[in-house]
XYZ file of C-alpha atoms in Angstrom:
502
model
C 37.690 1.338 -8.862
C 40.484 1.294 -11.485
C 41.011 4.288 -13.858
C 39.587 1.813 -17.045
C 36.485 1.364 -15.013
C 36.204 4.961 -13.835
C 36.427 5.684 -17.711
C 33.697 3.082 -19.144
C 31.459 4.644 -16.708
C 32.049 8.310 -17.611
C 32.080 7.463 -21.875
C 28.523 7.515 -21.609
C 28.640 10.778 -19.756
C 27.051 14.617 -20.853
C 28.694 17.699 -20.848
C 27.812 19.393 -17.979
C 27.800 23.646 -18.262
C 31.523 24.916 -17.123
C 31.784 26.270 -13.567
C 30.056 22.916 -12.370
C 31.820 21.271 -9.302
C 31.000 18.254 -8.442
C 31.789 16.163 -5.714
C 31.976 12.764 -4.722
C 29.751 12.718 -1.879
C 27.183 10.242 -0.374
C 27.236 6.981 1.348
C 29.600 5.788 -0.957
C 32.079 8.884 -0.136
C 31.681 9.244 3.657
C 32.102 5.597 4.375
C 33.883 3.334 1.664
C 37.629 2.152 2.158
C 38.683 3.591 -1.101
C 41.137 6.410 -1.277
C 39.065 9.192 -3.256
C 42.685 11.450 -4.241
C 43.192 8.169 -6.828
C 39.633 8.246 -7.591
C 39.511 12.262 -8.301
C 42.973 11.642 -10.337
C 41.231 9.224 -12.858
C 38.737 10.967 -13.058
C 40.380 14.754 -13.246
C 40.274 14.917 -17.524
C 36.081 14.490 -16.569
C 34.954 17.038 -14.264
C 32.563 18.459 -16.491
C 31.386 15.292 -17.635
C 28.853 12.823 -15.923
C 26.972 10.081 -16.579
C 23.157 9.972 -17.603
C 22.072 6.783 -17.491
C 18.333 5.928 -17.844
C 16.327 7.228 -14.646
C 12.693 7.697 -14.156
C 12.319 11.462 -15.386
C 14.274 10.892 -18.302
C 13.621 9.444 -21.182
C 15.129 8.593 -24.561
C 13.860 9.753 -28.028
C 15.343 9.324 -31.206
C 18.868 8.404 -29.117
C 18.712 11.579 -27.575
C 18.264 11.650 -24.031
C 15.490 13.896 -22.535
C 15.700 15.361 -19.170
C 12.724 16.272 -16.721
C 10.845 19.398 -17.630
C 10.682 22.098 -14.795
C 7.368 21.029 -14.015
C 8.509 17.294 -13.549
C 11.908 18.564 -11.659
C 9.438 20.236 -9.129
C 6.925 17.254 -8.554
C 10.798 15.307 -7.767
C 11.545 18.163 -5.279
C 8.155 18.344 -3.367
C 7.563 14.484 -3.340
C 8.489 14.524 0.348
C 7.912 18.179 2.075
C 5.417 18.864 5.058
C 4.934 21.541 6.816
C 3.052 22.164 10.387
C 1.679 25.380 11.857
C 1.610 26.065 15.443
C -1.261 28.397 17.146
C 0.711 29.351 20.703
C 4.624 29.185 21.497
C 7.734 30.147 20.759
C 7.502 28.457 16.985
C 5.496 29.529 14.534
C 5.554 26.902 11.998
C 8.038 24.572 10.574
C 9.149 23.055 7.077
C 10.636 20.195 6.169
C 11.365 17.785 3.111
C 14.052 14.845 1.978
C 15.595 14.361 -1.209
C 17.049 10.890 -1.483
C 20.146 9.618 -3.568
C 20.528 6.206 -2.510
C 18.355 4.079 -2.708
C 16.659 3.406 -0.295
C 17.362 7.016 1.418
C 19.339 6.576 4.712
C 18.099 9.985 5.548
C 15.418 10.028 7.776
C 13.741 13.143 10.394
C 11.076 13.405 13.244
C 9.007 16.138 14.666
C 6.929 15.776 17.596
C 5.518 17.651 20.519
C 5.915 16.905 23.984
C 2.538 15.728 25.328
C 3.098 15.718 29.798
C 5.589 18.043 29.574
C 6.337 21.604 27.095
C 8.208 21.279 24.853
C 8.860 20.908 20.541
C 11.167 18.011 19.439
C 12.690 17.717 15.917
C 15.438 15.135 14.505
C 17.175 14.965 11.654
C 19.178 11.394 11.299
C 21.793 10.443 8.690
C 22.027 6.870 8.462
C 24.826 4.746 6.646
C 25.693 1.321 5.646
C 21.720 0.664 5.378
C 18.720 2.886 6.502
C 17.946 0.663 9.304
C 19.548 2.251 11.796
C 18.264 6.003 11.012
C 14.450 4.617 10.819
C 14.445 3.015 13.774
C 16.398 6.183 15.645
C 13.303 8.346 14.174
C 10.832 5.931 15.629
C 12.469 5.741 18.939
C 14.355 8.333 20.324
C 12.027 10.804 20.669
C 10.011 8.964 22.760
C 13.425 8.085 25.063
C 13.576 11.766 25.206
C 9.960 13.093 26.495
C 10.469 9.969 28.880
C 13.594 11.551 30.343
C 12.015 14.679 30.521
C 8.934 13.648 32.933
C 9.234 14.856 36.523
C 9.156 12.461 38.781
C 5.815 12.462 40.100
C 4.260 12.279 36.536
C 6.474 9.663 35.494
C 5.288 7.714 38.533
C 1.675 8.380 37.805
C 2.447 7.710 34.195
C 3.896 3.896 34.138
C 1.299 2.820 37.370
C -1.509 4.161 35.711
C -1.018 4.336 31.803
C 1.757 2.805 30.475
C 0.343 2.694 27.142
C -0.365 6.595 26.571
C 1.727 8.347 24.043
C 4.401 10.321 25.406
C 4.535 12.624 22.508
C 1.935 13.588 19.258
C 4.368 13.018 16.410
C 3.632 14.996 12.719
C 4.682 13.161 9.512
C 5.216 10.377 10.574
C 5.995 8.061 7.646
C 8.190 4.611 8.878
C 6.515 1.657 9.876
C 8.605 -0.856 12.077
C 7.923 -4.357 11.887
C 5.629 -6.265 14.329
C 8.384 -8.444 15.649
C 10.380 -5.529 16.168
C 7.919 -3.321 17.691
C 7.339 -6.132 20.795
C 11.151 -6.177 21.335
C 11.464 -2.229 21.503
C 8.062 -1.877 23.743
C 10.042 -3.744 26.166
C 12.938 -1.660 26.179
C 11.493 0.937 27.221
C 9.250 -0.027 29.753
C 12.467 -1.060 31.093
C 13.850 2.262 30.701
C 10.978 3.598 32.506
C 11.637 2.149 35.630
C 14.832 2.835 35.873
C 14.139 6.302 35.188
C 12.035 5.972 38.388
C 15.208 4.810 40.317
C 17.611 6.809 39.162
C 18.625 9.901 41.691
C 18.101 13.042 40.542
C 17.244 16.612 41.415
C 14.469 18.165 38.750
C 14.618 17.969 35.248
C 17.038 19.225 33.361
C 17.268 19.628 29.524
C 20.432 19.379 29.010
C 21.784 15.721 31.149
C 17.981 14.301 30.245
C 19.066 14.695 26.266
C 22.164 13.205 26.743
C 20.921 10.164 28.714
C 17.777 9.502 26.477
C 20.657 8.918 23.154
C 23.278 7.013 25.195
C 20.669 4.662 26.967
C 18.588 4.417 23.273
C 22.300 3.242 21.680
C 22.843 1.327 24.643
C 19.694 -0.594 24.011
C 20.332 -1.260 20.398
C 23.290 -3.416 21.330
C 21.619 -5.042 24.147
C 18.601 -6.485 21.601
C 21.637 -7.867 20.355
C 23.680 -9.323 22.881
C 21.096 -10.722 25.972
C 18.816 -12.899 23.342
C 22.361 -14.566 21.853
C 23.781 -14.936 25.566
C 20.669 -16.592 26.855
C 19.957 -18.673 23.386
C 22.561 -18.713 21.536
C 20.540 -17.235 18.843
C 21.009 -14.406 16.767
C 18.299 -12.036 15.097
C 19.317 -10.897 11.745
C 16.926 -7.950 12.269
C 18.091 -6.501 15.612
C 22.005 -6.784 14.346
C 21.267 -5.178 10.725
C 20.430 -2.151 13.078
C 23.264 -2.565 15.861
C 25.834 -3.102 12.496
C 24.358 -0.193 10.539
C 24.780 3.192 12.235
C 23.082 6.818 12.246
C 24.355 10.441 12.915
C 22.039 12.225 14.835
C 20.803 15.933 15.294
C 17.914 16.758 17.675
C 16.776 19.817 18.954
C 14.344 20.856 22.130
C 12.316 24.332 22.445
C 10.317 25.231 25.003
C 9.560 28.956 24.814
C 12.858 31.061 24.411
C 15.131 27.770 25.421
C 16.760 26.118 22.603
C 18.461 22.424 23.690
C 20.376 20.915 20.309
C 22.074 17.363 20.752
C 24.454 16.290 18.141
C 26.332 13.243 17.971
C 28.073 12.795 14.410
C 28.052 15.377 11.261
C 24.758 16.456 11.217
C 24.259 20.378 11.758
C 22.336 22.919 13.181
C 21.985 26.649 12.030
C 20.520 30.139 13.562
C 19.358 32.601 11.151
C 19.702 35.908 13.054
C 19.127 39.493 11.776
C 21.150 42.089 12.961
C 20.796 46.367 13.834
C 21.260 46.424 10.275
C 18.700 43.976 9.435
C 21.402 41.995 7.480
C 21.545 37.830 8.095
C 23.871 36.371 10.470
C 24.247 32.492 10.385
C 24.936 31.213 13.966
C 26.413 27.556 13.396
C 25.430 26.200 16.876
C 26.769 22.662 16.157
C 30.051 21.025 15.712
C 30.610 18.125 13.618
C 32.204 14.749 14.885
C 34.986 14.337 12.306
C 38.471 14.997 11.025
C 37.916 18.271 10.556
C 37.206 18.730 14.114
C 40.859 18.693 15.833
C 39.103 18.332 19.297
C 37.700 15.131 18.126
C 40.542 13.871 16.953
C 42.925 14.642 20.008
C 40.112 12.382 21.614
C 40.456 9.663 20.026
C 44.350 9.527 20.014
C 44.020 10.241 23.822
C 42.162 7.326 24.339
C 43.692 4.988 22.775
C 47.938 3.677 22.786
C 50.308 5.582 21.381
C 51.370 2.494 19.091
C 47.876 3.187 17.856
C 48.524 6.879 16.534
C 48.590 6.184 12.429
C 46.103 3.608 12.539
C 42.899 4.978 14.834
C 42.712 7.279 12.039
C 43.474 6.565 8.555
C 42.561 8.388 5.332
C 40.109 11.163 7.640
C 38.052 8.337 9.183
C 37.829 5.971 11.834
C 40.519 3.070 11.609
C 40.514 3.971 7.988
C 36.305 3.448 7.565
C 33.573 5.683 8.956
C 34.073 9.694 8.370
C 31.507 11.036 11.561
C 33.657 10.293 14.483
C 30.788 9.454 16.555
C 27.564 7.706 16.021
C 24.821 6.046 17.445
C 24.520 2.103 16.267
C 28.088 1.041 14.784
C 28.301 -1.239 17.334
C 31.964 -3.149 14.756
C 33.270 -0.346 16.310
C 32.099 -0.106 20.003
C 31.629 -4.169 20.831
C 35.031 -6.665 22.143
C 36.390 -8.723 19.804
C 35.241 -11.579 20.520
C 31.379 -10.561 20.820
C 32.297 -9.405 17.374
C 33.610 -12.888 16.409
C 30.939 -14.620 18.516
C 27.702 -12.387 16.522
C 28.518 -10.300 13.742
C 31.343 -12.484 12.190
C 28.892 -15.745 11.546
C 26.434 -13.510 9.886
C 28.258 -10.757 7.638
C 32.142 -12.312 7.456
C 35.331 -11.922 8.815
C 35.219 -7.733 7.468
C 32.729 -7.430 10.406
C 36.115 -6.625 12.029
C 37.794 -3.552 11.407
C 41.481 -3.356 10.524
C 43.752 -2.369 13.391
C 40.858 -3.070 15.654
C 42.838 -3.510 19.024
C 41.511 -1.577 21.543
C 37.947 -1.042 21.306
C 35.329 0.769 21.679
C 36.367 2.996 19.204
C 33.344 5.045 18.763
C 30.835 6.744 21.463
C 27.268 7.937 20.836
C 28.004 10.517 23.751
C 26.466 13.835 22.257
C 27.470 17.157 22.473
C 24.535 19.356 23.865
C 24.291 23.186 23.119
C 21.791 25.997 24.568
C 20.907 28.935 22.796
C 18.433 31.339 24.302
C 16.089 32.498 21.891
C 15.563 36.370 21.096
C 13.121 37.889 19.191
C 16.430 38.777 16.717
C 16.496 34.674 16.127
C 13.839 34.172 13.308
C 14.411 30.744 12.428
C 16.753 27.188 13.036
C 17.892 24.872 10.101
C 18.294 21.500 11.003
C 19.864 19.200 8.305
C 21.901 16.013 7.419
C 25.508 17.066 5.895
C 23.852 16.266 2.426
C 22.805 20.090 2.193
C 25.690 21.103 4.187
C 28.204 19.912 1.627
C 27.294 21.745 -1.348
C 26.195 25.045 0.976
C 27.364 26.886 3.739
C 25.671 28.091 6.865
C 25.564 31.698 5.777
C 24.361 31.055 2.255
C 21.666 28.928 3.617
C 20.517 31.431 6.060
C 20.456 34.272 3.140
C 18.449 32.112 1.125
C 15.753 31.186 4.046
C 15.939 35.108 4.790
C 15.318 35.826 0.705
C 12.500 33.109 1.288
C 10.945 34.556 4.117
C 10.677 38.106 2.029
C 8.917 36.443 -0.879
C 6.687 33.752 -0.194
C 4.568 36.323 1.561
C 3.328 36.778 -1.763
C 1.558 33.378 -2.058
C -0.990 34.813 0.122
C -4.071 36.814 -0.668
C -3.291 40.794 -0.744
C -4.374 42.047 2.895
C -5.163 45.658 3.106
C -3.161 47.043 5.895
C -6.353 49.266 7.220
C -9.777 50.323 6.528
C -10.602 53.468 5.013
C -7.802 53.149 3.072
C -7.136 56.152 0.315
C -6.790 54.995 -3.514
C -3.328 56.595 -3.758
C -2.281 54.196 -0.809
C -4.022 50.989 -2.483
C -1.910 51.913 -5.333
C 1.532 52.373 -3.778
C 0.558 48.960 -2.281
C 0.285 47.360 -5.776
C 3.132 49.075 -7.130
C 5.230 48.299 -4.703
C 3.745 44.796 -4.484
C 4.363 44.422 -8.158
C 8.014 45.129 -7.824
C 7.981 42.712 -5.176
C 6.581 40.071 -6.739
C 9.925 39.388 -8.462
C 11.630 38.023 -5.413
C 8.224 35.309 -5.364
C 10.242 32.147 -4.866
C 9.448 29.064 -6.678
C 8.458 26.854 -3.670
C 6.039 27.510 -0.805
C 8.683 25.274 1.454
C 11.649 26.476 2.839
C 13.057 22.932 2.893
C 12.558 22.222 -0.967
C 14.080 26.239 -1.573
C 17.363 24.961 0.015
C 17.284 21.691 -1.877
C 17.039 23.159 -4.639
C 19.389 25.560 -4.504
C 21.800 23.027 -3.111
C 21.533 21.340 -6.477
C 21.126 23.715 -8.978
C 22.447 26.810 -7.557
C 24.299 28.966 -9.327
C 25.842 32.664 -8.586
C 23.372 33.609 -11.342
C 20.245 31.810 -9.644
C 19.031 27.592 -10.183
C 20.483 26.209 -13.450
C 17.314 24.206 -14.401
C 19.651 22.007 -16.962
C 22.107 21.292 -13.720
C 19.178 21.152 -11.646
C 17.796 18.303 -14.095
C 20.615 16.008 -14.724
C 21.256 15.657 -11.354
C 17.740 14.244 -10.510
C 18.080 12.304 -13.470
C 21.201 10.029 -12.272
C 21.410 6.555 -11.123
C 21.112 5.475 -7.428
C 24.781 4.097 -7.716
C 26.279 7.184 -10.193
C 24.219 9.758 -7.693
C 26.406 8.974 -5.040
C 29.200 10.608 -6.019
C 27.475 13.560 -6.893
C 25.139 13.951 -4.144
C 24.411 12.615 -0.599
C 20.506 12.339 0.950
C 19.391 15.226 2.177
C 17.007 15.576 5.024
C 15.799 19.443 5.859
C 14.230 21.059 8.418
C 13.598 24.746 9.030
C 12.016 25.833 12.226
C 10.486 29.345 12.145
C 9.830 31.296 15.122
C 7.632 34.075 16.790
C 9.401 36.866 17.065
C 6.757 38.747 19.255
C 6.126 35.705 21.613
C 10.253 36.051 22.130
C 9.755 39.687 22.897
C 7.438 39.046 25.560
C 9.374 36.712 27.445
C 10.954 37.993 30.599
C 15.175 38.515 30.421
């Protein structure tokens, strides 16, 4: 993008209140070629500018352009939240929503329980160069997981005698694969099944069964690939749209007071912990797969040649292309050259080939798996793609969950605490509900709060002009505003965690 271009698309732009920051975030952001200093130094005479082309919510009247009201900004905001109670267990309920800005959203998320074994399973997966990839992680994995996490003896029992069960009892569950698809993925894992049955192993454990469920789901996504092609010669356009495309991907286990989290990419996951004081701590339990992570990039240089030092990472990415440093799917950067030649060339051109692409793979799926015990101090986790996390952090997230928490006690009924209660008491109670009352937030969800700070916060509270115009953008303008944003927040029972043993 040239500066001339940069500034026909901005002369059709609004002035935006001062103290906005934008930033150019998104698909287009995390995983174009383009250096973004040039772009942000065209562009530097119009940070309070942006453009408003015609959207659904807006409309035009008399030339002027009119944005959503605050009742049409909240139908936007709530389109996609859910939430799920929970009668016994260490979690109490959960809330979740998704705010796309491409289009189609390469967000996508999955909650399910465990149905043969304990256990609560929740994903939050960031897709890019397509949504394929994401929705078919969301479909899959969790079901890769609960089969990992079968005891031997069950799983035995399980694929003699009812193959066809569900493994888990998924909530919200929203994507529908295709039926040519769904054959070729039924397969897989009745493979996976038995070799689950021969593999060695003593018990169960969390922590290697998490690990193995997303490296042998990955693995799979390239074999769909590669065995059809080496047997037919054919290729399926459907089953390499997902290998080429790729995912980031966050999933968390709890069972009781045990928290598992599995992160491969730039996802993240967040404690929100209350102290002696009763302030909010934010525990970041996750650490994201990129140039920001020196660990990860040490890695990488490790293991590949020196010679390859300035060009395995280029501009903060991988070989000068893909910001999360691992990923599941991605497979331009994991397959030889010549399987890349051989399948992905024919069907998407010679840039199916990275630059510099000498020594591959470049990129693992392996994930990085953290445990937390749970204590009764732990009142929730937020789970969510880095769409949220870039325009919050993990403390201001956790303050405004906490804040949420306070006040949305207040959409319920008033409760006296007692019977018998004396007048004077009923009326401190309303007082001192009344007073409350002010700290009611807007949204019942926790996941739509968050969004909507994330948009429209200000230090002074949500800017509903901000708030508006940036629903109101284009899929393609949008981008470089905003990224998807998937949300999650697991609350839990504090006095279930105080009656489990030390």
């Amino acid at each position: 993008m040239n500066c001339s271009n940069t500034n026909l698309l901005l002369s059709t732009c609004l002035k935006l209140e001062s103290g906005f920051r934008y930033k150019l975030l998104g698909n287009w952001h995390k995983h174009h070629k383009s250096d973004f200093r040039y772009f942000n130094e065209c562009t530097s005479t119009y940070t309070r500018l942006f453009h408003s082309s015609y959207t659904l919510g807006q409309a035009q009247k008399d030339g002027i352009t009119v944005l959503p009201s605050p009742q049409e900004v909240t139908i936007i905001l709530r389109k996609n939240e859910f939430n799920k109670e929970f009668t016994s267990g260490s979690v109490k309920s959960y809330d979740s929503n998704q705010l796309a800005s491409n289009d189609p959203i390469e967000d996508t998320r999955s909650e399910a329980q465990c149905k043969m074994t304990p256990g609560l399973l929740l994903g939050v997966f960031d897709g890019h160069g397509g949504p394929a990839c994401a929705q078919v992680l969301s479909k899959r994995l969790l079901n890769y997981v609960a089969a990992s996490l079968l005891p031997l003896d069950i799983l035995r029992k399980y694929v003699h005698e009812n193959p066809r069960e569900n493994l888990i009892e998924t909530y919200n569950d929203r994507v529908e694969i295709i039926e040519d698809l769904k054959l070729v993925y039924e397969n897989s894992f009745k493979q996976y099944l038995i070799e689950l049955i021969d593999l060695p192993r003593d018990g169960v454990d969390v922590r290697s069964s998490l690990e193995q469920a997303i490296l042998k789901l990955d693995n799979d996504l390239s074999r769909e690939v590669v065995e059809p092609y080496k047997v037919t010669g054919d290729i399926d356009p459907k089953t390499l749209s997902v290998a080429l495309s790729g995912a980031v991907a966050c999933v968390s286990h709890i069972d009781g007071p045990h928290l598992y989290v599995a992160n491969v990419g730039d996802c993240n996951a967040v404690l929100g912990t209350m102290n002696e004081d009763n302030a909010w701590i934010a525990k970041k339990i996750t650490k994201e797969h990129n140039s920001e992570n020196f660990d990860e990039l040490k890695r990488i240089w490790n293991e590949h040649p020196e010679s390859e030092r300035k060009t395995v990472i280029r501009r903060d990415r991988l070989l000068g292309e893909l910001a999360p440093l691992r990923s599941m799917g991605d497979f331009r950067y994991k397959w030889p050259v010549e399987l890349l030649k051989n399948i992905a060339v024919p069907m998407v051109g010679q840039n199916a080939i990275p630059p510099n692409y000498r020594t591959p793979p470049y990129l693992t799926a392996k994930p990085d798996i953290y445990y937390h015990r749970l204590t009764p101090k732990d009142k929730f986790l937020i789970i969510a793609s880095d769409g949220l996390w870039d325009m919050m952090t993990p403390l201001q997230s956790v303050k405004l969950v906490g804040e949420h928490m306070k006040g949305k006690v207040f959409f319920n009924p008033l409760k006296l605490p007692r019977k018998n209660i004396q007048l004077g008491d009923i009326n401190e109670l309303l007082l001192h509900r009344k007073e409350s009352l002010k700290s009611k937030p807007k949204d019942r969800n926790a996941a739509t709060h968050l969004i909507r700070h994330a948009i429209g916060g200000t230090e002074y509270g949500v800017d509903h002009s901000r708030l508006a115009h940036l629903l109101s953008l284009s899929p393609d303008v949008s981008r470089m505003f905003r990224d998807d944003m998937t949300v999650t927040v697991v609350y839990f029972d504090s006095e279930f965690l105080r009656q489990c043993p030390a």
